[in-house]
Amino acid sequence: MKRKYVIGVDFGTESGRVVLVDVQNGKEIASHVTFYSDGVIDEYLPGTDIRLDRDFALQNPDDYLEVLKCSIPEVLRQSSVDPSDVIGIGVDFTSCTILPVDACLTPLCRKPEWRNNPHSWVKLWKHHAAQDEANAINQFARERKEPWLLRYGGKISSEWMLPKVWQVLNEAPEVFEATDLFVEAVDWVVAQMTGVFKRSSCAAGYKGIWNKRIGYPSKEFLTALDPRLADLYETKLRGEIVPPGNKVGELTTEMAAEIGLKPNTAVAAGIIDAHAGVLGTGVADIGKMVMVMGTSACHMLLSDKEVLVEGISGVVEDGIIPGLYAYEAGQSAVGDIFAWFVEQCVPAYVVEEAKKEGLSIHEYLEKKAGQLKPGESGLIALDWHNGNRTPFVDADLSGLILGQTLLTKPEEQYRAFIEATAFGTRTIIETFRKRGVQIDELYACGGLPHRNRLLMQIYADVVNMEIRVSATTLTSAIGAAILGAVAAGSMNGGYDSIIDATRKMAELKGETFRPNPENVTIYEELYKEYVALSEYFGLRTDTVMKRLKKIKEKYTRGAS
């Protein structure tokens, strides 16, 4: 039988990656990255001197189309695959990344009358300027004892759809009025390819506060929150909701010509990037947690039951695989912390020594830190440099390192930050287990597990579990490709279920990371200290950590 192929498109924060995959075995045939021309827009609107307010993080939706137009033809060129043998496309995306569009799905930021208004642009997932709205929603929902809030650990953040939309209404009501739909970027890209607009149950469930059995928050809640929002879900957030992998449509003739594929190519409903990593790792069963590890970390878990777990980012039926509940928890910063330390805190002698040994600074510090024993440095840290996602869901928390002396070395600090992120993961695992949610196996995917062996060993020691690692760094893109194969269906050379496609197309490395019993004992002791620090700073509403942030905001240059 002639081989068939699918394409996975992974839209990240800075770039989009396309991978061409063999449907039969998941082998990566070719891949290509296109960086967004405007990147993350967090200072000035492109082509203007309009300065953005603090915590804005915007993007240009045209950058997403450039990924399709540049990277898809490139993987076809690299592989010499006949476009007629490409049967499906799947897409994953950072979330919640939203944009306002008109009735033709044209982004408002493309229109001259709205281009200079920041609220007409894409709001990236890490747009935190809607935190005030998120706080108000949380407080009001708690007062009303809204049951939906418990499915998100008791608190949502500025990353969710509703706070972002409410911010537009509060700060730019004219943009809100001109908007026909607020859409997730993943759904918009799929619509640009197919001419059909549907909402993914993954994005709607985790970030849109939608539930398969109950729907959205009630009209009564929205009316009481702000009467202007009363009809929001029936109007500007309307749209059919379908599970990831469902066939939304086929490439339009115009789009097929632009990206070099055939018009009959199936396009799947999209998925959030971390959630795609579950499929790309090969996990389709309950009780297996997948750590998607990069600049931040998401902890994904499939289950056959819904349990309300504190501090999680959501539990959604059909969120990843139809018929199963998918839980999401996470850490707001992991690789970002190590990158910050290397870029901002490493002395010149370390840079020189790394250069002499022909190592990157990360590699050098990993080597030196690996020579230390757990507990030897006397340090402990909190991994909250970008706030805390689980279990406290608090963007106002910040990083901390304790125990430094005049003898403290950079490699000791580096190791302490790795250990802190491992402690954060253990906190997440224990939070689930306390609620009776089964976790039997641990998997890791993303860039970090392939680059930093010390990190993975420390994680295994801290959580006292064996860790299996995906065979590829393109896990999310592979997961998206799996959805493309399901959208195509077995009659066209693909698969009829996500479970079948996942088991055939995903692969793990042969090597695993097993706990070292001696280290496990030491980390048990250190973890108790991490928990004590976490409870002090994370559970109290008025600590020095919170007061310092208020002082910073008060005296920041340009603050009103």
Coordinates of C-alpha atoms in Angstrom, one line a residue:
M1 CA 0.0 0.0 0.0
K2 CA 1.3 3.5 -0.9
R3 CA 2.4 5.3 2.2
K4 CA 0.3 8.2 3.5
Y5 CA 1.4 11.2 5.6
V6 CA -0.1 13.8 7.9
I7 CA 1.1 17.2 9.0
G8 CA 1.2 18.5 12.5
V9 CA 1.4 22.3 13.1
D10 CA 2.6 23.4 16.6
F11 CA 2.0 27.1 17.3
G12 CA 4.2 28.2 20.2
T13 CA 4.9 31.5 21.8
E14 CA 7.7 32.7 19.5
S15 CA 7.3 30.4 16.5
G16 CA 5.4 27.8 14.7
R17 CA 6.8 24.3 13.9
V18 CA 5.5 22.0 11.2
V19 CA 6.3 18.3 11.1
L20 CA 5.5 15.8 8.3
V21 CA 4.8 12.3 9.7
D22 CA 4.3 8.8 8.3
V23 CA 0.8 7.7 9.3
Q24 CA 1.8 4.0 9.6
N25 CA 4.5 4.4 12.3
G26 CA 4.7 8.1 13.3
K27 CA 8.2 8.5 11.9
E28 CA 9.2 12.1 11.4
I29 CA 9.9 12.7 7.7
A30 CA 10.7 16.4 7.8
S31 CA 10.2 19.4 10.0
H32 CA 10.6 23.2 9.7
V33 CA 10.2 26.2 12.0
T34 CA 9.0 29.7 11.1
F35 CA 9.6 32.4 13.6
Y36 CA 6.8 35.0 14.0
S37 CA 7.9 38.3 12.4
D38 CA 6.4 40.4 15.1
G39 CA 7.1 37.9 17.9
V40 CA 5.6 38.7 21.3
I41 CA 4.3 42.3 21.1
D42 CA 4.8 43.6 24.7
E43 CA 6.3 47.1 24.3
Y44 CA 4.9 48.9 21.2
L45 CA 2.3 48.1 18.6
P46 CA 4.1 47.2 15.3
G47 CA 4.8 50.2 13.1
T48 CA 3.7 52.7 15.7
D49 CA 5.0 54.6 18.8
I50 CA 2.0 53.4 20.8
R51 CA 3.4 52.0 24.0
L52 CA 1.5 49.1 25.6
D53 CA 0.4 49.0 29.2
R54 CA 2.2 46.8 31.7
D55 CA 1.5 43.0 31.4
F56 CA 0.2 43.3 27.8
A57 CA 1.3 40.4 25.5
L58 CA -0.1 40.6 22.0
Q59 CA 0.6 38.9 18.6
N60 CA -0.1 39.5 14.9
P61 CA -2.5 36.8 13.6
D62 CA -0.9 37.1 10.1
D63 CA 2.3 35.5 11.6
Y64 CA 0.3 32.3 12.1
L65 CA -0.6 32.2 8.4
E66 CA 3.0 32.7 7.5
V67 CA 3.9 29.5 9.4
L68 CA 1.5 27.6 7.2
K69 CA 2.7 29.3 4.0
C70 CA 6.4 28.9 4.7
S71 CA 6.8 25.7 6.7
I72 CA 4.4 23.4 5.0
P73 CA 5.9 23.9 1.5
E74 CA 9.3 23.5 3.1
V75 CA 8.6 20.1 4.6
L76 CA 7.2 19.0 1.3
R77 CA 10.3 20.2 -0.5
Q78 CA 12.6 18.5 2.1
S79 CA 10.8 15.2 1.8
S80 CA 9.8 15.1 -1.8
V81 CA 6.4 13.7 -0.6
D82 CA 3.6 13.9 -3.2
P83 CA 1.0 16.4 -1.8
S84 CA -1.7 13.9 -2.8
D85 CA -0.3 11.5 -0.2
V86 CA -0.8 14.0 2.6
I87 CA -4.2 13.0 4.0
G88 CA -4.7 15.3 7.1
I89 CA -3.6 18.3 9.1
G90 CA -3.8 18.8 12.8
V91 CA -3.1 22.0 14.8
D92 CA -2.1 22.7 18.4
F93 CA -1.8 26.1 20.0
T94 CA -0.8 28.0 23.1
S95 CA -4.0 28.9 25.1
C96 CA -5.8 31.0 25.9
T97 CA -4.7 33.0 22.9
I98 CA -7.7 35.0 21.5
L99 CA -8.5 37.5 18.9
P100 CA -11.6 39.6 18.0
V101 CA -12.9 39.1 14.4
D102 CA -15.7 40.5 12.3
A103 CA -18.5 38.5 10.7
C104 CA -16.1 37.3 7.9
L105 CA -13.5 36.1 10.6
T106 CA -11.2 39.0 9.6
P107 CA -9.1 40.1 12.6
L108 CA -10.0 43.6 13.7
C109 CA -6.3 44.5 13.9
R110 CA -6.1 44.2 10.1
K111 CA -8.6 47.0 9.7
P112 CA -7.3 50.6 9.5
E113 CA -9.9 51.9 11.9
W114 CA -8.8 49.5 14.6
R115 CA -5.2 48.8 14.0
N116 CA -3.9 51.3 16.5
N117 CA -6.0 50.0 19.3
P118 CA -4.1 47.3 21.2
H119 CA -7.4 45.5 22.1
S120 CA -8.0 44.7 18.4
W121 CA -4.9 42.5 18.3
V122 CA -4.3 38.9 19.5
K123 CA -4.1 38.5 23.2
L124 CA -1.4 35.9 23.9
W125 CA -1.9 33.3 26.6
K126 CA 0.6 35.2 28.8
H127 CA -1.3 38.5 28.5
H128 CA -1.7 39.1 32.2
A129 CA -3.2 42.6 32.0
A130 CA -6.7 41.1 32.6
Q131 CA -5.8 39.9 36.1
D132 CA -8.0 42.5 37.8
E133 CA -11.0 41.1 35.8
A134 CA -10.0 37.5 36.7
N135 CA -9.8 38.5 40.4
A136 CA -13.3 40.0 40.3
I137 CA -14.7 37.0 38.5
N138 CA -13.2 34.7 41.1
Q139 CA -14.5 36.7 44.1
F140 CA -18.0 37.0 42.6
A141 CA -18.2 33.3 41.7
R142 CA -17.1 32.3 45.2
E143 CA -19.7 34.6 46.7
R144 CA -22.4 33.0 44.5
K145 CA -21.0 29.5 45.1
E146 CA -20.8 29.0 41.4
P147 CA -20.2 25.2 40.8
W148 CA -18.2 25.7 37.7
L149 CA -15.4 27.4 39.6
L150 CA -14.5 24.2 41.4
R151 CA -13.7 22.5 38.0
Y152 CA -10.8 25.0 37.8
G153 CA -9.4 24.4 41.2
G154 CA -11.4 27.3 42.7
K155 CA -9.8 30.1 40.7
I156 CA -9.2 31.2 37.2
S157 CA -6.5 33.6 36.0
S158 CA -5.9 36.2 33.4
E159 CA -5.1 33.3 31.0
W160 CA -8.8 32.5 30.6
M161 CA -11.1 33.7 27.9
L162 CA -13.7 35.5 30.0
P163 CA -11.3 37.9 31.8
K164 CA -9.6 38.8 28.5
V165 CA -12.9 39.5 26.9
W166 CA -14.2 41.5 29.9
Q167 CA -11.0 43.6 29.8
V168 CA -11.8 44.5 26.2
L169 CA -15.3 45.5 27.2
N170 CA -14.0 47.6 30.2
E171 CA -11.1 49.3 28.4
A172 CA -12.2 49.4 24.7
P173 CA -16.0 49.1 24.5
E174 CA -15.9 50.3 20.9
V175 CA -13.7 47.3 20.0
F176 CA -16.0 45.0 21.9
E177 CA -19.0 46.4 20.0
A178 CA -17.3 46.0 16.7
T179 CA -16.4 42.3 17.4
D180 CA -18.6 39.7 15.9
L181 CA -16.7 36.8 17.6
F182 CA -13.9 36.4 20.1
V183 CA -12.1 33.2 19.0
E184 CA -9.3 31.1 20.1
A185 CA -6.3 31.3 17.8
V186 CA -6.4 27.5 17.2
D187 CA -10.0 27.7 16.0
W188 CA -9.3 30.7 13.8
V189 CA -6.4 29.0 12.1
V190 CA -8.5 25.9 11.4
A191 CA -11.2 28.2 10.0
Q192 CA -8.7 29.9 7.8
M193 CA -7.7 26.6 6.3
T194 CA -11.2 25.2 5.9
G195 CA -13.7 28.1 5.7
V196 CA -15.6 26.4 8.5
F197 CA -15.6 27.8 12.1
K198 CA -16.0 25.4 15.0
R199 CA -14.7 25.6 18.5
S200 CA -12.5 22.9 20.0
S201 CA -13.8 21.3 23.2
C202 CA -10.2 21.4 24.5
A203 CA -9.8 25.2 24.3
A204 CA -13.5 25.8 25.2
G205 CA -13.3 23.4 28.1
Y206 CA -10.1 24.5 29.7
K207 CA -10.1 28.2 29.0
G208 CA -13.6 29.1 28.0
I209 CA -15.3 27.6 31.1
W210 CA -17.4 25.2 29.0
N211 CA -18.6 21.9 30.2
K212 CA -20.0 19.1 28.0
R213 CA -22.9 18.3 30.3
I214 CA -23.7 21.8 31.7
G215 CA -22.5 24.2 29.1
Y216 CA -21.1 27.7 29.9
P217 CA -21.7 29.7 33.1
S218 CA -25.3 30.8 33.4
K219 CA -26.7 34.0 31.9
E220 CA -27.8 34.9 35.4
F221 CA -24.2 34.8 36.6
L222 CA -23.0 37.0 33.7
T223 CA -25.8 39.4 34.1
A224 CA -25.0 39.9 37.8
L225 CA -21.3 40.1 37.0
D226 CA -21.8 42.8 34.4
P227 CA -25.1 43.3 32.5
R228 CA -23.2 44.1 29.3
L229 CA -22.0 40.5 29.3
A230 CA -25.4 38.9 29.7
D231 CA -25.6 37.5 26.1
L232 CA -21.9 36.9 25.7
Y233 CA -22.0 33.1 25.1
E234 CA -24.9 33.3 22.8
T235 CA -23.4 36.1 20.7
K236 CA -19.7 36.8 20.7
L237 CA -18.6 33.4 22.0
R238 CA -21.2 31.4 20.0
G239 CA -20.2 28.4 17.9
E240 CA -20.5 24.6 17.6
I241 CA -18.1 22.8 19.9
V242 CA -16.4 19.6 18.8
P243 CA -13.7 17.3 20.3
P244 CA -10.1 17.4 19.1
G245 CA -9.5 15.2 16.1
N246 CA -13.0 15.7 14.7
K247 CA -12.9 16.6 11.0
V248 CA -13.8 20.3 10.8
G249 CA -13.6 20.4 7.0
E250 CA -11.1 20.2 4.1
L251 CA -8.6 22.6 2.8
T252 CA -10.2 25.3 0.7
T253 CA -9.0 25.6 -2.9
E254 CA -7.3 28.9 -2.1
M255 CA -5.5 27.7 1.0
A256 CA -4.4 24.5 -0.6
A257 CA -2.8 26.4 -3.4
E258 CA -1.0 28.7 -1.0
I259 CA 0.5 25.9 1.1
G260 CA 1.1 23.3 -1.7
L261 CA -1.4 20.7 -0.6
K262 CA -4.6 19.2 -2.2
P263 CA -8.1 20.8 -1.5
N264 CA -9.5 17.5 -0.2
T265 CA -7.0 17.3 2.7
A266 CA -8.8 16.8 6.0
V267 CA -8.3 19.3 8.8
A268 CA -8.9 18.3 12.4
A269 CA -10.4 20.4 15.3
G270 CA -7.4 21.7 17.2
I271 CA -6.0 21.2 20.7
I272 CA -3.9 23.1 23.2
D273 CA -0.2 22.5 22.8
A274 CA 0.5 20.8 26.1
H275 CA -2.5 18.6 25.6
A276 CA -1.2 17.5 22.2
G277 CA 1.9 16.5 24.1
V278 CA 0.0 13.7 25.8
L279 CA -0.9 12.1 22.5
G280 CA 2.6 12.7 21.1
T281 CA 4.1 10.9 24.1
G282 CA 1.8 7.9 23.4
V283 CA -0.4 8.2 26.5
A284 CA -4.0 7.2 25.9
D285 CA -4.8 5.4 29.2
I286 CA -5.9 6.5 32.7
G287 CA -3.4 6.9 35.6
K288 CA -0.5 8.1 33.5
M289 CA 0.7 11.7 34.1
V290 CA 2.6 13.5 31.3
M291 CA 4.9 16.4 32.2
V292 CA 5.2 18.7 29.2
M293 CA 8.4 20.5 30.1
G294 CA 9.7 23.6 28.5
T295 CA 9.8 27.3 29.6
S296 CA 6.9 26.3 31.8
A297 CA 5.4 22.9 32.6
C298 CA 2.0 21.4 32.2
H299 CA 1.0 18.2 34.0
M300 CA -1.6 16.3 32.1
L301 CA -3.6 13.3 33.4
L302 CA -6.3 11.1 31.9
S303 CA -9.0 9.6 34.1
D304 CA -12.3 7.9 33.9
K305 CA -13.8 10.1 36.6
E306 CA -14.3 13.7 37.4
V307 CA -12.9 14.9 40.8
L308 CA -12.7 18.5 41.9
V309 CA -9.0 19.1 42.7
E310 CA -7.8 22.3 44.2
G311 CA -5.5 24.6 42.1
I312 CA -5.8 22.6 38.9
S313 CA -6.2 24.5 35.6
G314 CA -9.2 22.4 34.7
V315 CA -10.8 19.0 34.3
V316 CA -12.6 18.6 31.0
E317 CA -14.6 15.7 29.6
D318 CA -13.5 15.1 26.0
G319 CA -10.6 17.5 26.6
I320 CA -8.1 15.3 24.9
I321 CA -9.7 11.9 24.2
P322 CA -13.5 11.5 23.8
G323 CA -15.0 9.6 26.7
L324 CA -12.3 10.4 29.2
Y325 CA -11.7 13.3 31.6
A326 CA -8.4 15.1 31.2
Y327 CA -6.9 17.1 34.0
E328 CA -4.4 19.9 33.6
A329 CA -2.2 21.3 36.3
G330 CA 1.1 23.2 35.9
Q331 CA 4.0 25.3 36.8
S332 CA 4.3 28.8 35.4
A333 CA 8.1 28.7 35.0
V334 CA 10.6 25.9 34.7
G335 CA 13.1 26.3 31.9
D336 CA 12.4 30.1 32.1
I337 CA 14.0 30.0 35.6
F338 CA 17.2 28.3 34.4
A339 CA 17.4 30.6 31.4
W340 CA 17.0 33.7 33.7
F341 CA 19.7 32.4 36.0
V342 CA 22.2 31.8 33.2
E343 CA 21.4 35.1 31.5
Q344 CA 21.3 37.3 34.6
C345 CA 23.2 35.7 37.5
V346 CA 26.2 33.8 36.2
P347 CA 29.6 35.4 37.0
A348 CA 32.3 35.9 34.3
Y349 CA 34.5 33.1 35.5
V350 CA 31.8 30.6 34.9
V351 CA 31.4 31.9 31.3
E352 CA 35.1 31.6 30.8
E353 CA 35.4 28.1 32.2
A354 CA 32.4 26.9 30.2
K355 CA 34.1 28.3 27.0
K356 CA 37.4 26.6 27.8
E357 CA 35.6 23.2 28.2
G358 CA 33.6 23.7 25.0
L359 CA 30.3 23.6 26.9
S360 CA 27.3 25.9 27.0
I361 CA 26.8 27.6 30.3
H362 CA 23.8 25.3 30.9
E363 CA 25.9 22.2 30.2
Y364 CA 28.7 23.5 32.4
L365 CA 26.4 24.2 35.4
E366 CA 24.7 20.9 34.9
K367 CA 28.0 19.2 35.1
K368 CA 29.1 21.0 38.2
A369 CA 25.7 20.7 39.9
G370 CA 25.7 17.0 39.2
Q371 CA 28.8 16.6 41.3
L372 CA 26.9 17.8 44.4
K373 CA 24.9 15.6 46.7
P374 CA 21.3 16.5 47.6
G375 CA 21.2 18.8 50.6
E376 CA 25.0 19.6 50.3
S377 CA 24.5 23.3 49.4
G378 CA 22.1 24.2 52.3
L379 CA 19.8 25.9 49.8
I380 CA 16.2 25.7 49.1
A381 CA 14.2 27.7 46.6
L382 CA 10.6 28.4 45.5
D383 CA 9.9 28.1 41.8
W384 CA 7.5 31.0 41.5
H385 CA 9.4 33.4 39.3
N386 CA 6.4 33.7 37.1
G387 CA 3.8 33.2 39.8
N388 CA 2.3 29.9 40.9
R389 CA -0.2 28.0 38.8
T390 CA -0.9 24.8 40.9
P391 CA -1.9 24.6 43.6
F392 CA -2.3 28.4 44.5
V393 CA -3.2 29.9 41.1
D394 CA -1.6 33.2 42.1
A395 CA 0.3 35.3 39.6
D396 CA 1.4 37.7 42.4
L397 CA 3.7 35.1 44.0
S398 CA 7.4 35.4 43.2
G399 CA 10.7 33.5 43.4
L400 CA 12.8 32.9 46.5
I401 CA 16.0 31.2 47.4
L402 CA 17.0 30.6 51.1
G403 CA 20.2 29.5 52.8
Q404 CA 22.8 31.5 50.8
T405 CA 26.1 32.4 52.4
L406 CA 29.3 34.1 51.1
L407 CA 30.5 30.6 50.0
T408 CA 27.4 29.8 47.8
K409 CA 28.4 28.9 44.3
P410 CA 26.5 29.3 41.0
E411 CA 26.2 25.6 40.5
E412 CA 24.6 25.2 43.9
Q413 CA 22.0 27.9 43.1
Y414 CA 21.4 26.2 39.7
R415 CA 20.8 22.9 41.4
A416 CA 18.5 24.5 44.0
F417 CA 16.3 25.9 41.2
I418 CA 16.1 22.5 39.5
E419 CA 15.2 20.9 42.8
A420 CA 12.5 23.6 43.4
T421 CA 10.8 22.8 40.1
A422 CA 10.9 19.1 41.0
F423 CA 9.4 19.9 44.4
G424 CA 6.7 21.9 42.6
T425 CA 5.9 18.8 40.5
R426 CA 5.7 16.6 43.5
T427 CA 3.3 19.1 45.1
I428 CA 1.0 18.7 42.0
I429 CA 1.2 14.9 42.2
E430 CA 0.4 14.8 45.9
T431 CA -2.5 17.3 45.3
F432 CA -4.1 14.8 42.9
R433 CA -3.5 11.8 45.1
K434 CA -5.0 13.5 48.1
R435 CA -8.2 13.8 46.1
G436 CA -8.1 10.1 45.1
V437 CA -7.0 10.6 41.5
Q438 CA -4.9 7.7 40.3
I439 CA -1.3 8.4 39.2
D440 CA 0.6 5.2 38.5
E441 CA 3.2 6.2 35.9
L442 CA 5.1 9.4 35.0
Y443 CA 6.1 10.5 31.5
A444 CA 8.0 13.5 30.3
C445 CA 8.2 15.3 27.0
G446 CA 9.4 18.6 25.6
G447 CA 12.8 20.1 25.1
L448 CA 14.1 19.9 28.7
P449 CA 14.0 16.1 29.2
H450 CA 16.2 15.7 26.2
R451 CA 18.7 18.4 27.1
N452 CA 19.2 18.0 30.9
R453 CA 19.8 14.5 32.3
L454 CA 20.5 15.9 35.8
L455 CA 17.1 17.6 35.9
M456 CA 15.3 14.3 35.0
Q457 CA 17.2 12.3 37.6
I458 CA 16.4 14.9 40.3
Y459 CA 12.7 14.7 39.3
A460 CA 12.8 10.9 39.6
D461 CA 14.5 11.2 43.0
V462 CA 12.1 13.9 44.4
V463 CA 8.8 12.3 43.3
N464 CA 10.2 8.7 43.8
M465 CA 8.8 7.5 40.5
E466 CA 10.4 6.1 37.4
I467 CA 10.1 8.6 34.5
R468 CA 9.7 7.6 30.8
V469 CA 10.6 10.1 28.1
S470 CA 9.2 10.7 24.7
A471 CA 11.5 9.8 21.8
T472 CA 11.1 13.2 20.2
T473 CA 11.3 16.8 21.1
L474 CA 8.5 17.5 18.6
T475 CA 5.9 15.9 20.9
S476 CA 3.1 18.5 20.5
A477 CA 3.5 18.6 16.8
I478 CA 3.3 14.8 16.7
G479 CA 0.2 14.9 18.8
A480 CA -1.3 17.4 16.4
A481 CA -0.4 15.1 13.4
I482 CA -2.1 12.3 15.2
L483 CA -5.3 14.3 15.2
G484 CA -4.8 14.9 11.5
A485 CA -4.7 11.2 10.9
V486 CA -7.9 10.7 12.9
A487 CA -9.7 13.5 10.9
A488 CA -8.7 11.7 7.7
G489 CA -10.2 8.4 8.9
S490 CA -9.2 4.8 8.1
M491 CA -11.0 4.9 4.7
N492 CA -8.4 7.4 3.6
G493 CA -5.4 5.8 5.2
G494 CA -5.7 7.3 8.7
Y495 CA -7.4 6.0 11.9
D496 CA -10.9 6.0 13.3
S497 CA -9.9 6.7 16.9
I498 CA -7.4 8.8 18.8
I499 CA -6.4 5.8 20.9
D500 CA -5.5 3.7 17.9
A501 CA -3.6 6.5 16.2
T502 CA -1.7 7.3 19.4
R503 CA -0.6 3.7 20.0
K504 CA 0.7 3.4 16.4
M505 CA 2.3 6.8 15.9
A506 CA 4.0 7.8 19.2
E507 CA 7.3 6.4 20.5
L508 CA 9.2 6.5 23.8
K509 CA 13.0 6.4 24.4
G510 CA 14.4 3.1 25.6
E511 CA 16.1 4.7 28.6
T512 CA 14.2 5.7 31.7
F513 CA 15.1 7.6 34.9
R514 CA 14.8 5.6 38.1
P515 CA 14.9 7.0 41.6
N516 CA 18.1 6.7 43.6
P517 CA 17.0 5.4 47.1
E518 CA 19.7 7.3 48.9
N519 CA 18.7 10.6 47.2
V520 CA 15.0 9.8 47.8
T521 CA 15.6 9.8 51.6
I522 CA 17.4 13.2 51.5
Y523 CA 14.8 14.8 49.3
E524 CA 12.0 13.6 51.7
E525 CA 13.6 15.8 54.3
L526 CA 14.1 18.8 51.9
Y527 CA 10.6 18.5 50.6
K528 CA 9.2 19.1 54.0
E529 CA 11.0 22.5 54.1
Y530 CA 9.7 23.3 50.6
V531 CA 6.1 22.6 51.8
A532 CA 6.6 24.8 54.9
L533 CA 7.8 27.7 52.7
S534 CA 5.1 27.1 50.2
E535 CA 2.4 27.2 52.8
Y536 CA 3.7 30.3 54.4
F537 CA 4.0 32.4 51.2
G538 CA 1.3 30.7 49.2
L539 CA -1.6 30.4 51.6
R540 CA -1.3 33.8 53.4
T541 CA -2.8 36.8 51.7
D542 CA -0.4 39.4 53.2
T543 CA 3.2 38.3 53.3
V544 CA 6.4 40.2 52.5
M545 CA 6.3 38.7 49.0
K546 CA 2.9 40.3 48.3
R547 CA 3.8 43.6 49.9
L548 CA 7.0 43.9 47.9
K549 CA 5.1 43.5 44.7
K550 CA 2.7 46.3 45.8
I551 CA 5.7 48.5 46.6
K552 CA 7.3 47.7 43.2
E553 CA 4.1 48.6 41.4
K554 CA 3.7 51.8 43.4
Y555 CA 7.2 53.1 42.6
T556 CA 7.7 51.7 39.1
R557 CA 8.6 54.4 36.6
G558 CA 5.6 55.6 34.7
A559 CA 3.2 54.2 37.2
S560 CA 0.2 56.5 37.9

